[in-house]
Short mmCIF file of C-alpha atoms and ligand atoms in Angstrom, two decimals:
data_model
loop_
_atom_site.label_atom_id
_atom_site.label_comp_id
_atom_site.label_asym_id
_atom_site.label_seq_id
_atom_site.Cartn_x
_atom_site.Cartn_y
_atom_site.Cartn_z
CA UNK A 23 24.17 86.71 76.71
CA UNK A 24 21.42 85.16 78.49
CA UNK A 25 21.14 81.40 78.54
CA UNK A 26 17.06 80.14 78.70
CA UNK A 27 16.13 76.20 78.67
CA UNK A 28 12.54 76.62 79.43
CA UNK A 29 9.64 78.34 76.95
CA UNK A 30 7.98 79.56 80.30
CA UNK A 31 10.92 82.05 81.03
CA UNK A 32 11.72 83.03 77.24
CA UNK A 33 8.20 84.15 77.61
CA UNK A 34 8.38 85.92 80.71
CA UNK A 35 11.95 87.59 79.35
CA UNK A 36 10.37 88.68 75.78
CA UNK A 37 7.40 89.94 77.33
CA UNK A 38 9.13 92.23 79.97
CA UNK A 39 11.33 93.28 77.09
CA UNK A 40 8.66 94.01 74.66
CA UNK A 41 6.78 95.85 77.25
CA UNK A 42 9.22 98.13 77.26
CA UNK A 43 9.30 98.80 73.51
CA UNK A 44 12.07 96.49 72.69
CA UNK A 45 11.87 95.38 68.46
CA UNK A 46 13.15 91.56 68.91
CA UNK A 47 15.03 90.37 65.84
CA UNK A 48 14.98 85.77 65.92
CA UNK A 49 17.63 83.90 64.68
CA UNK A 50 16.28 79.64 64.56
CA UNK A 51 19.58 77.20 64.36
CA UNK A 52 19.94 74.00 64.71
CA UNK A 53 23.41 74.68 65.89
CA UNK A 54 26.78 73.72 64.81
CA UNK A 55 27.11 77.20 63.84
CA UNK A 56 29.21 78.78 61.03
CA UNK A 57 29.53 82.16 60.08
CA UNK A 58 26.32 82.17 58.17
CA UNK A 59 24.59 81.71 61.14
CA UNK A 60 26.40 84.57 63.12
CA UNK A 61 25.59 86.81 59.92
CA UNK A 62 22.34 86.21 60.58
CA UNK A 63 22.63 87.12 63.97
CA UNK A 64 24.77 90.38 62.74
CA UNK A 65 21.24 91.08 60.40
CA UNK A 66 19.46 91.05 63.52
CA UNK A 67 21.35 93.16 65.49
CA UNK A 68 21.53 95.83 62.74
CA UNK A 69 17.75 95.66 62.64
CA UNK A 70 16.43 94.91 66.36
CA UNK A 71 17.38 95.87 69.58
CA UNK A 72 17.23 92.29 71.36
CA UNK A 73 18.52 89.40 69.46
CA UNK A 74 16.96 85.81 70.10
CA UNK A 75 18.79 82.52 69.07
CA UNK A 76 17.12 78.91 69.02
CA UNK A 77 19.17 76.01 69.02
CA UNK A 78 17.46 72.77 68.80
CA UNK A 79 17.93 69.86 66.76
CA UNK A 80 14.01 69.56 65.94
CA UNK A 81 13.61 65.73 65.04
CA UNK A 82 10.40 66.25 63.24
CA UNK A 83 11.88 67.63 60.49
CA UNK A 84 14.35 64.45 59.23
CA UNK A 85 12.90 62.28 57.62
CA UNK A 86 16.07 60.41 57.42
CA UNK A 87 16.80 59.25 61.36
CA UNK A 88 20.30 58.52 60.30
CA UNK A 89 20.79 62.18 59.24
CA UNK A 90 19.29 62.78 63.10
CA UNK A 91 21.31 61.28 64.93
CA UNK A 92 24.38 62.37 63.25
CA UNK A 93 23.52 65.98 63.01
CA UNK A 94 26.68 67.61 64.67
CA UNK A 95 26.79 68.91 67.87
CA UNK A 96 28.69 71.61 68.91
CA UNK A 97 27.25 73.37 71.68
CA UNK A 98 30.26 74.92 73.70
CA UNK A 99 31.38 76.42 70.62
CA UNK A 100 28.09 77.35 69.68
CA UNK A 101 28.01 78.97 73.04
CA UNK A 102 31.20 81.04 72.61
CA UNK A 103 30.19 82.06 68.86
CA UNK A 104 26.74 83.42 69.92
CA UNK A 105 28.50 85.80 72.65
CA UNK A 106 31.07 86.91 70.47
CA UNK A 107 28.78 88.28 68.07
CA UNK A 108 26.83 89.87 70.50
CA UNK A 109 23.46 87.68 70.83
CA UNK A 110 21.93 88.94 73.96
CA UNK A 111 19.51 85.85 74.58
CA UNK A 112 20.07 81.98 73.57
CA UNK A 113 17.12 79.52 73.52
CA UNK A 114 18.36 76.12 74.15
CA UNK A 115 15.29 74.13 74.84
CA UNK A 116 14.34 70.41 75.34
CA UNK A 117 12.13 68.52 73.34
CA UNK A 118 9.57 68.60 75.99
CA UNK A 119 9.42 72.81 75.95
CA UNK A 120 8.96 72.37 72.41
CA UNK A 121 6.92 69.41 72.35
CA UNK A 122 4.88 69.41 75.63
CA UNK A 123 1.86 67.69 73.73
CA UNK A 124 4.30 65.58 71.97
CA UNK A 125 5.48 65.83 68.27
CA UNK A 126 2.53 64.90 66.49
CA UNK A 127 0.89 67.17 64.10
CA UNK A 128 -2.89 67.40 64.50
CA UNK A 129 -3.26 69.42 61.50
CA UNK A 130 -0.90 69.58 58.65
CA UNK A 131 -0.04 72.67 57.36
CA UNK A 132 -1.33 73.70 54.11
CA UNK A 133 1.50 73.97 52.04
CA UNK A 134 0.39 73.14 48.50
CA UNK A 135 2.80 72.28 45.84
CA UNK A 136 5.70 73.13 47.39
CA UNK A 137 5.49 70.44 49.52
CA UNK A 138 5.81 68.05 46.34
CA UNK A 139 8.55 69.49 44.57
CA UNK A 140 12.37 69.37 44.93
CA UNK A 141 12.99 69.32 48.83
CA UNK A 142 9.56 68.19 49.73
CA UNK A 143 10.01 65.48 47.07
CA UNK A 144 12.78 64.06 48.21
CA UNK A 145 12.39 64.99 52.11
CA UNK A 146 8.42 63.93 52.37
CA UNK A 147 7.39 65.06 55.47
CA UNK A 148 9.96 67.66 56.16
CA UNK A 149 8.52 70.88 55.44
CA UNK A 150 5.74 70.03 57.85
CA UNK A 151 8.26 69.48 60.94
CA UNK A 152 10.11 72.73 59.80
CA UNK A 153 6.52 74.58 60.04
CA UNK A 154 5.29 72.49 63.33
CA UNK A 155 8.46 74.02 65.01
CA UNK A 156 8.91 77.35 63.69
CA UNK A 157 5.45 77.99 64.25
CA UNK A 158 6.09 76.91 67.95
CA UNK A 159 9.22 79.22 68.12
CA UNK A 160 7.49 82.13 66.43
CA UNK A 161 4.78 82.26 69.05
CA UNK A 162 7.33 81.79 72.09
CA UNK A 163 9.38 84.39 70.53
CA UNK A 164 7.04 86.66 69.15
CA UNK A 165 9.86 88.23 67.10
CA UNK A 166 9.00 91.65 64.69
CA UNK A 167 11.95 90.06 62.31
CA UNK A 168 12.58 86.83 61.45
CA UNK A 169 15.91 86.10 59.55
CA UNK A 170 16.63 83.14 57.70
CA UNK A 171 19.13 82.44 54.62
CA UNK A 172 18.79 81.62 51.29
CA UNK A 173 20.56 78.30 51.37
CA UNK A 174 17.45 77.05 52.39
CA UNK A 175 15.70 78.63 49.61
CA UNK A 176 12.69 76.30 49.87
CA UNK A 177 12.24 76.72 53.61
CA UNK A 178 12.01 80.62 53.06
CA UNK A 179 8.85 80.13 51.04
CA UNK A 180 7.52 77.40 53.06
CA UNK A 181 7.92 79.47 56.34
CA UNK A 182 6.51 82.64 54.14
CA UNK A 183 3.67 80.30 53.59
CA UNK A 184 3.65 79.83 57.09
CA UNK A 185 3.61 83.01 58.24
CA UNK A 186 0.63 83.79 55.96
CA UNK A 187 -1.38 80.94 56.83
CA UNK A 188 -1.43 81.69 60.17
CA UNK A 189 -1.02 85.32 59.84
CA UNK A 190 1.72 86.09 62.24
CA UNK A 191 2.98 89.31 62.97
CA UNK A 192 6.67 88.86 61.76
CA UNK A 193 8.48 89.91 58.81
CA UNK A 194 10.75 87.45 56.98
CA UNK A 195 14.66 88.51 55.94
CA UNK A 196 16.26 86.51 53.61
CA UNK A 197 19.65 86.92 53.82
CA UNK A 198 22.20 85.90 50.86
CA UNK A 199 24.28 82.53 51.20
CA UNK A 200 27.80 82.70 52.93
CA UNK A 201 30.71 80.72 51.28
CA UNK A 202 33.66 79.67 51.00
CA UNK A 203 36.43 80.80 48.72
CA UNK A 204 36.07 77.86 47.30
CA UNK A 205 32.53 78.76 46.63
CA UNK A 206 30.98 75.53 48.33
CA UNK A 207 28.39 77.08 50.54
CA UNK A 208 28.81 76.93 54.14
CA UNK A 209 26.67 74.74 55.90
CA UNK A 210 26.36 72.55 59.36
CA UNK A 211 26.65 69.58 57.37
CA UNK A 212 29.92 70.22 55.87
CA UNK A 213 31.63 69.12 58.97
CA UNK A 214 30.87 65.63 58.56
CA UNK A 215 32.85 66.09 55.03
CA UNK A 216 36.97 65.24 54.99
CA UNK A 217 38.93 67.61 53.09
CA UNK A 218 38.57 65.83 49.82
CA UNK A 219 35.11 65.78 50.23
CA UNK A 220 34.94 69.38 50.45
CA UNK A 221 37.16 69.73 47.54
CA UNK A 222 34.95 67.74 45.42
CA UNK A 223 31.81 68.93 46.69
CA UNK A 224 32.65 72.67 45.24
CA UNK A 225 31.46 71.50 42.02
CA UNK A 226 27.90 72.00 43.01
CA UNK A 227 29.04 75.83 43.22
CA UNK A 228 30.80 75.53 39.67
CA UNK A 229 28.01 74.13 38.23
CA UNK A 230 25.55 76.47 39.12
CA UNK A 231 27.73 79.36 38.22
CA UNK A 232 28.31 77.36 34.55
CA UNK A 233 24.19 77.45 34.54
CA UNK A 234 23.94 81.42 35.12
CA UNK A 235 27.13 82.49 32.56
CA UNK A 236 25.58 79.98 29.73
CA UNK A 237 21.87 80.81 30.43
CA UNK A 238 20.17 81.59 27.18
CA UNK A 239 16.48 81.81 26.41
CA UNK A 240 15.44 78.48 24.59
CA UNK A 241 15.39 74.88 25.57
CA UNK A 242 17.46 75.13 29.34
CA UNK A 243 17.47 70.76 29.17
CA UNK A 244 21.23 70.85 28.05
CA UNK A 245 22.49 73.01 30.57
CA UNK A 246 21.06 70.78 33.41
CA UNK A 247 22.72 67.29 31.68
CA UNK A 248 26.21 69.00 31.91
CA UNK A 249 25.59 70.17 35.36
CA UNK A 250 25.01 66.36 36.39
CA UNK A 251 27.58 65.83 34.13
CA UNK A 252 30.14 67.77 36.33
CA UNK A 253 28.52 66.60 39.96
CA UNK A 254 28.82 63.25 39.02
CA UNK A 255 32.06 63.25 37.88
CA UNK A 256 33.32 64.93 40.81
CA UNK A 257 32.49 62.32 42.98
CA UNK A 258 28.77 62.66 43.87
CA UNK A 259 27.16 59.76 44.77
CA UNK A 260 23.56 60.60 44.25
CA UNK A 261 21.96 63.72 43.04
CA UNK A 262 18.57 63.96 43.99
CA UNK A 263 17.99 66.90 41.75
CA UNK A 264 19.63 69.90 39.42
CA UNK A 265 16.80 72.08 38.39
CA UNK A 266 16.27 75.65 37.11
CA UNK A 267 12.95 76.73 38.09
CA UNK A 268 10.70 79.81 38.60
CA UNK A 269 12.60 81.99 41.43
CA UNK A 270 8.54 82.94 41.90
CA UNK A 271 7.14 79.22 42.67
CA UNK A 272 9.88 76.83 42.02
CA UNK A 273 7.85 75.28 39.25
CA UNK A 274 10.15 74.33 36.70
CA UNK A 275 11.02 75.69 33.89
CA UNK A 276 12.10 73.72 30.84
CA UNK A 277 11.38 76.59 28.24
CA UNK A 278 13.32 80.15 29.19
CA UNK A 279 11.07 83.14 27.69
CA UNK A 280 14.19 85.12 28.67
CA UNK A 281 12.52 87.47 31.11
CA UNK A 282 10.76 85.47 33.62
CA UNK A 283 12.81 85.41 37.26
CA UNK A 284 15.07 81.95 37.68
CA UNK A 285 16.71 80.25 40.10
CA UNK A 286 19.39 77.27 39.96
CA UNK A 287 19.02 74.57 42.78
CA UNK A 288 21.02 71.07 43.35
CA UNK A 289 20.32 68.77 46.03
CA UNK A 290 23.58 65.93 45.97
CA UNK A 291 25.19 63.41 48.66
CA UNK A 292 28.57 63.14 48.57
CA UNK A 293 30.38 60.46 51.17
CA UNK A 294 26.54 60.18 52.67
CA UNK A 295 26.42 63.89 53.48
CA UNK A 296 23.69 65.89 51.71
CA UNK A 297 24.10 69.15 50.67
CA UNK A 298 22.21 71.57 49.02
CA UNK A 299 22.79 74.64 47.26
CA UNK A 300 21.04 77.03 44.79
CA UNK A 301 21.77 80.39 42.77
CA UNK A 302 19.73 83.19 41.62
CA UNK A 303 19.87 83.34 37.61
CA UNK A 304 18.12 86.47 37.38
CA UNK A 305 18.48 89.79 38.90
CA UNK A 306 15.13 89.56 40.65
CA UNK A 307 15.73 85.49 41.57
CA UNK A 308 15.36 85.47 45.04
CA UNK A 309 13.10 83.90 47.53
CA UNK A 310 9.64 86.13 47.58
CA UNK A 311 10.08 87.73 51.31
O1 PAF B 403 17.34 75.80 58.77
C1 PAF B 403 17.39 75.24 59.89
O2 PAF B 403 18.41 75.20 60.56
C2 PAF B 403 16.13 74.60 60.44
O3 PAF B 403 15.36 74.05 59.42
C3 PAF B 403 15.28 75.54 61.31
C4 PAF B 403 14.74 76.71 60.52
C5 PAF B 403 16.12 76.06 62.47
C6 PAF B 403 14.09 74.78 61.89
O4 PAF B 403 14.50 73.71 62.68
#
């Protein structure tokens, strides 16, 4: 694996490589990798013949700078992960490759709605800094495949959008959540949760499977009150949201015609950690890619 801090030699690298007819498959971490990341990176190998990782705590993207500065760190392991499963080049930049005008935005990106609605609601601002740097990345990188996973079901549309807006040459692959036995979906932010914590936070997972079995076409209101229900009483501190919405648009949907393509999601903190999670409903309730 090749180890590059500087945008001026990823450049130089990916161009000599694409020159000579190499299909470069991205994976973009923030690090503290788990094996949801590295099946990421196994998607990309499948599917490219050189795989690029980022790793880089982008700070435009919290909106919360307590949730910055505690975002783990775990670069040596990081390190070891990415060459096990067979990454060929690591991007490990500075803010200043990143950033070299600085990290203001001079022009938002248009997002629309989905800037106002469940993540972006809670989270103002942080769909732009996910854009503002994956737009940076994705023009350093010029990858032909992009792969993100579904966890982040919102940031797959919003970087969709992205890609649209400013037509870039990459296709999108949404890759299905990794999890635990336990169910609770893996995630960087679960190691900042004790044992207990972890227990307790599975209920997110049981809740959203109680939505799919008992999904019915009619009023869906009482199925989201005993999914709070069962958060809360688990332990969770705050829930920011449980909602079933379009797996199309995310609008919500309060009235199921019984057809139409859904999606579960649940945004909760539990000990000050906040984890999301969602679940396709339908058969065809996945991100549009
Ligand atoms: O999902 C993440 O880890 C981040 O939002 C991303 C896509 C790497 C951008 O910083």
């Amino acid at each position: 694996m090749i180890l590059i801090k500087t945008a001026a030699d990823l450049s130089s690298l990916l161009a000599s490589q694409r020159a000579s007819g190499a299909r470069i498959g991205f994976v973009p971490t923030m690090g503290a990798l788990h094996p949801g990341h590295l099946k990421l990176v196994g998607h990309s190998k499948k599917n490219s013949d050189a795989t690029v990782v980022s790793i880089f705590v982008n700070p435009t993207q919290f909106n919360d700078p307590n949730d910055y500065t505690r975002y783990p760190i775990t670069l040596e392991k990081d390190i070891y992960l990415l060459e096990q499963a067979g990454c060929d080049i690591l991007f490990l930049p500075a803010i200043e490759e990143i950033y070299p005008e600085g990290t203001s935005l001079e022009e938002p990106y248009a997002l629309g709605y989905l800037e106002n609605l469940l993540e972006g609601k809670y989270r103002p601002g942080h769909f732009q800094g996910v854009c503002q740097v994956v737009h940076r990345l994705l023009e350093l990188v010029q990858p032909s495949l992009l792969f993100m996973g579904q966890k982040d079901y919102q940031q797959c549309m919003v970087v969709q959008q992205l890609i649209r807006l400013k037509q870039l040459p990459v296709a999108l692959r949404i890759i299905p959540t990794l999890r635990e036995t336990s169910g609770l979906a893996l995630s960087s932010r679960n190691l900042r949760l004790s044992g207990k914590d972890k227990e307790a936070a599975t209920a997110i997972y049981r809740s959203l499977q109680m939505i799919r079995n008992e999904l019915r076409p009619g009023n869906l209101e009482p199925l989201i009150t005993r999914a709070v229900a069962e958060i809360r009483a688990a332990g969770f501190e705050q829930i920011d949201y449980v909602s079933i919405a379009s797996a199309q648009d995310l609008s919500e949907v309060a009235e199921w015609d019984g057809h139409s393509p859904l999606v579960a999601l649940v945004a909760a903190f539990i000990s000050g950690v906040r984890l999301i999670d969602n679940l396709p409903l339908t058969e065809t309730g996945s991100p549009v890619g």
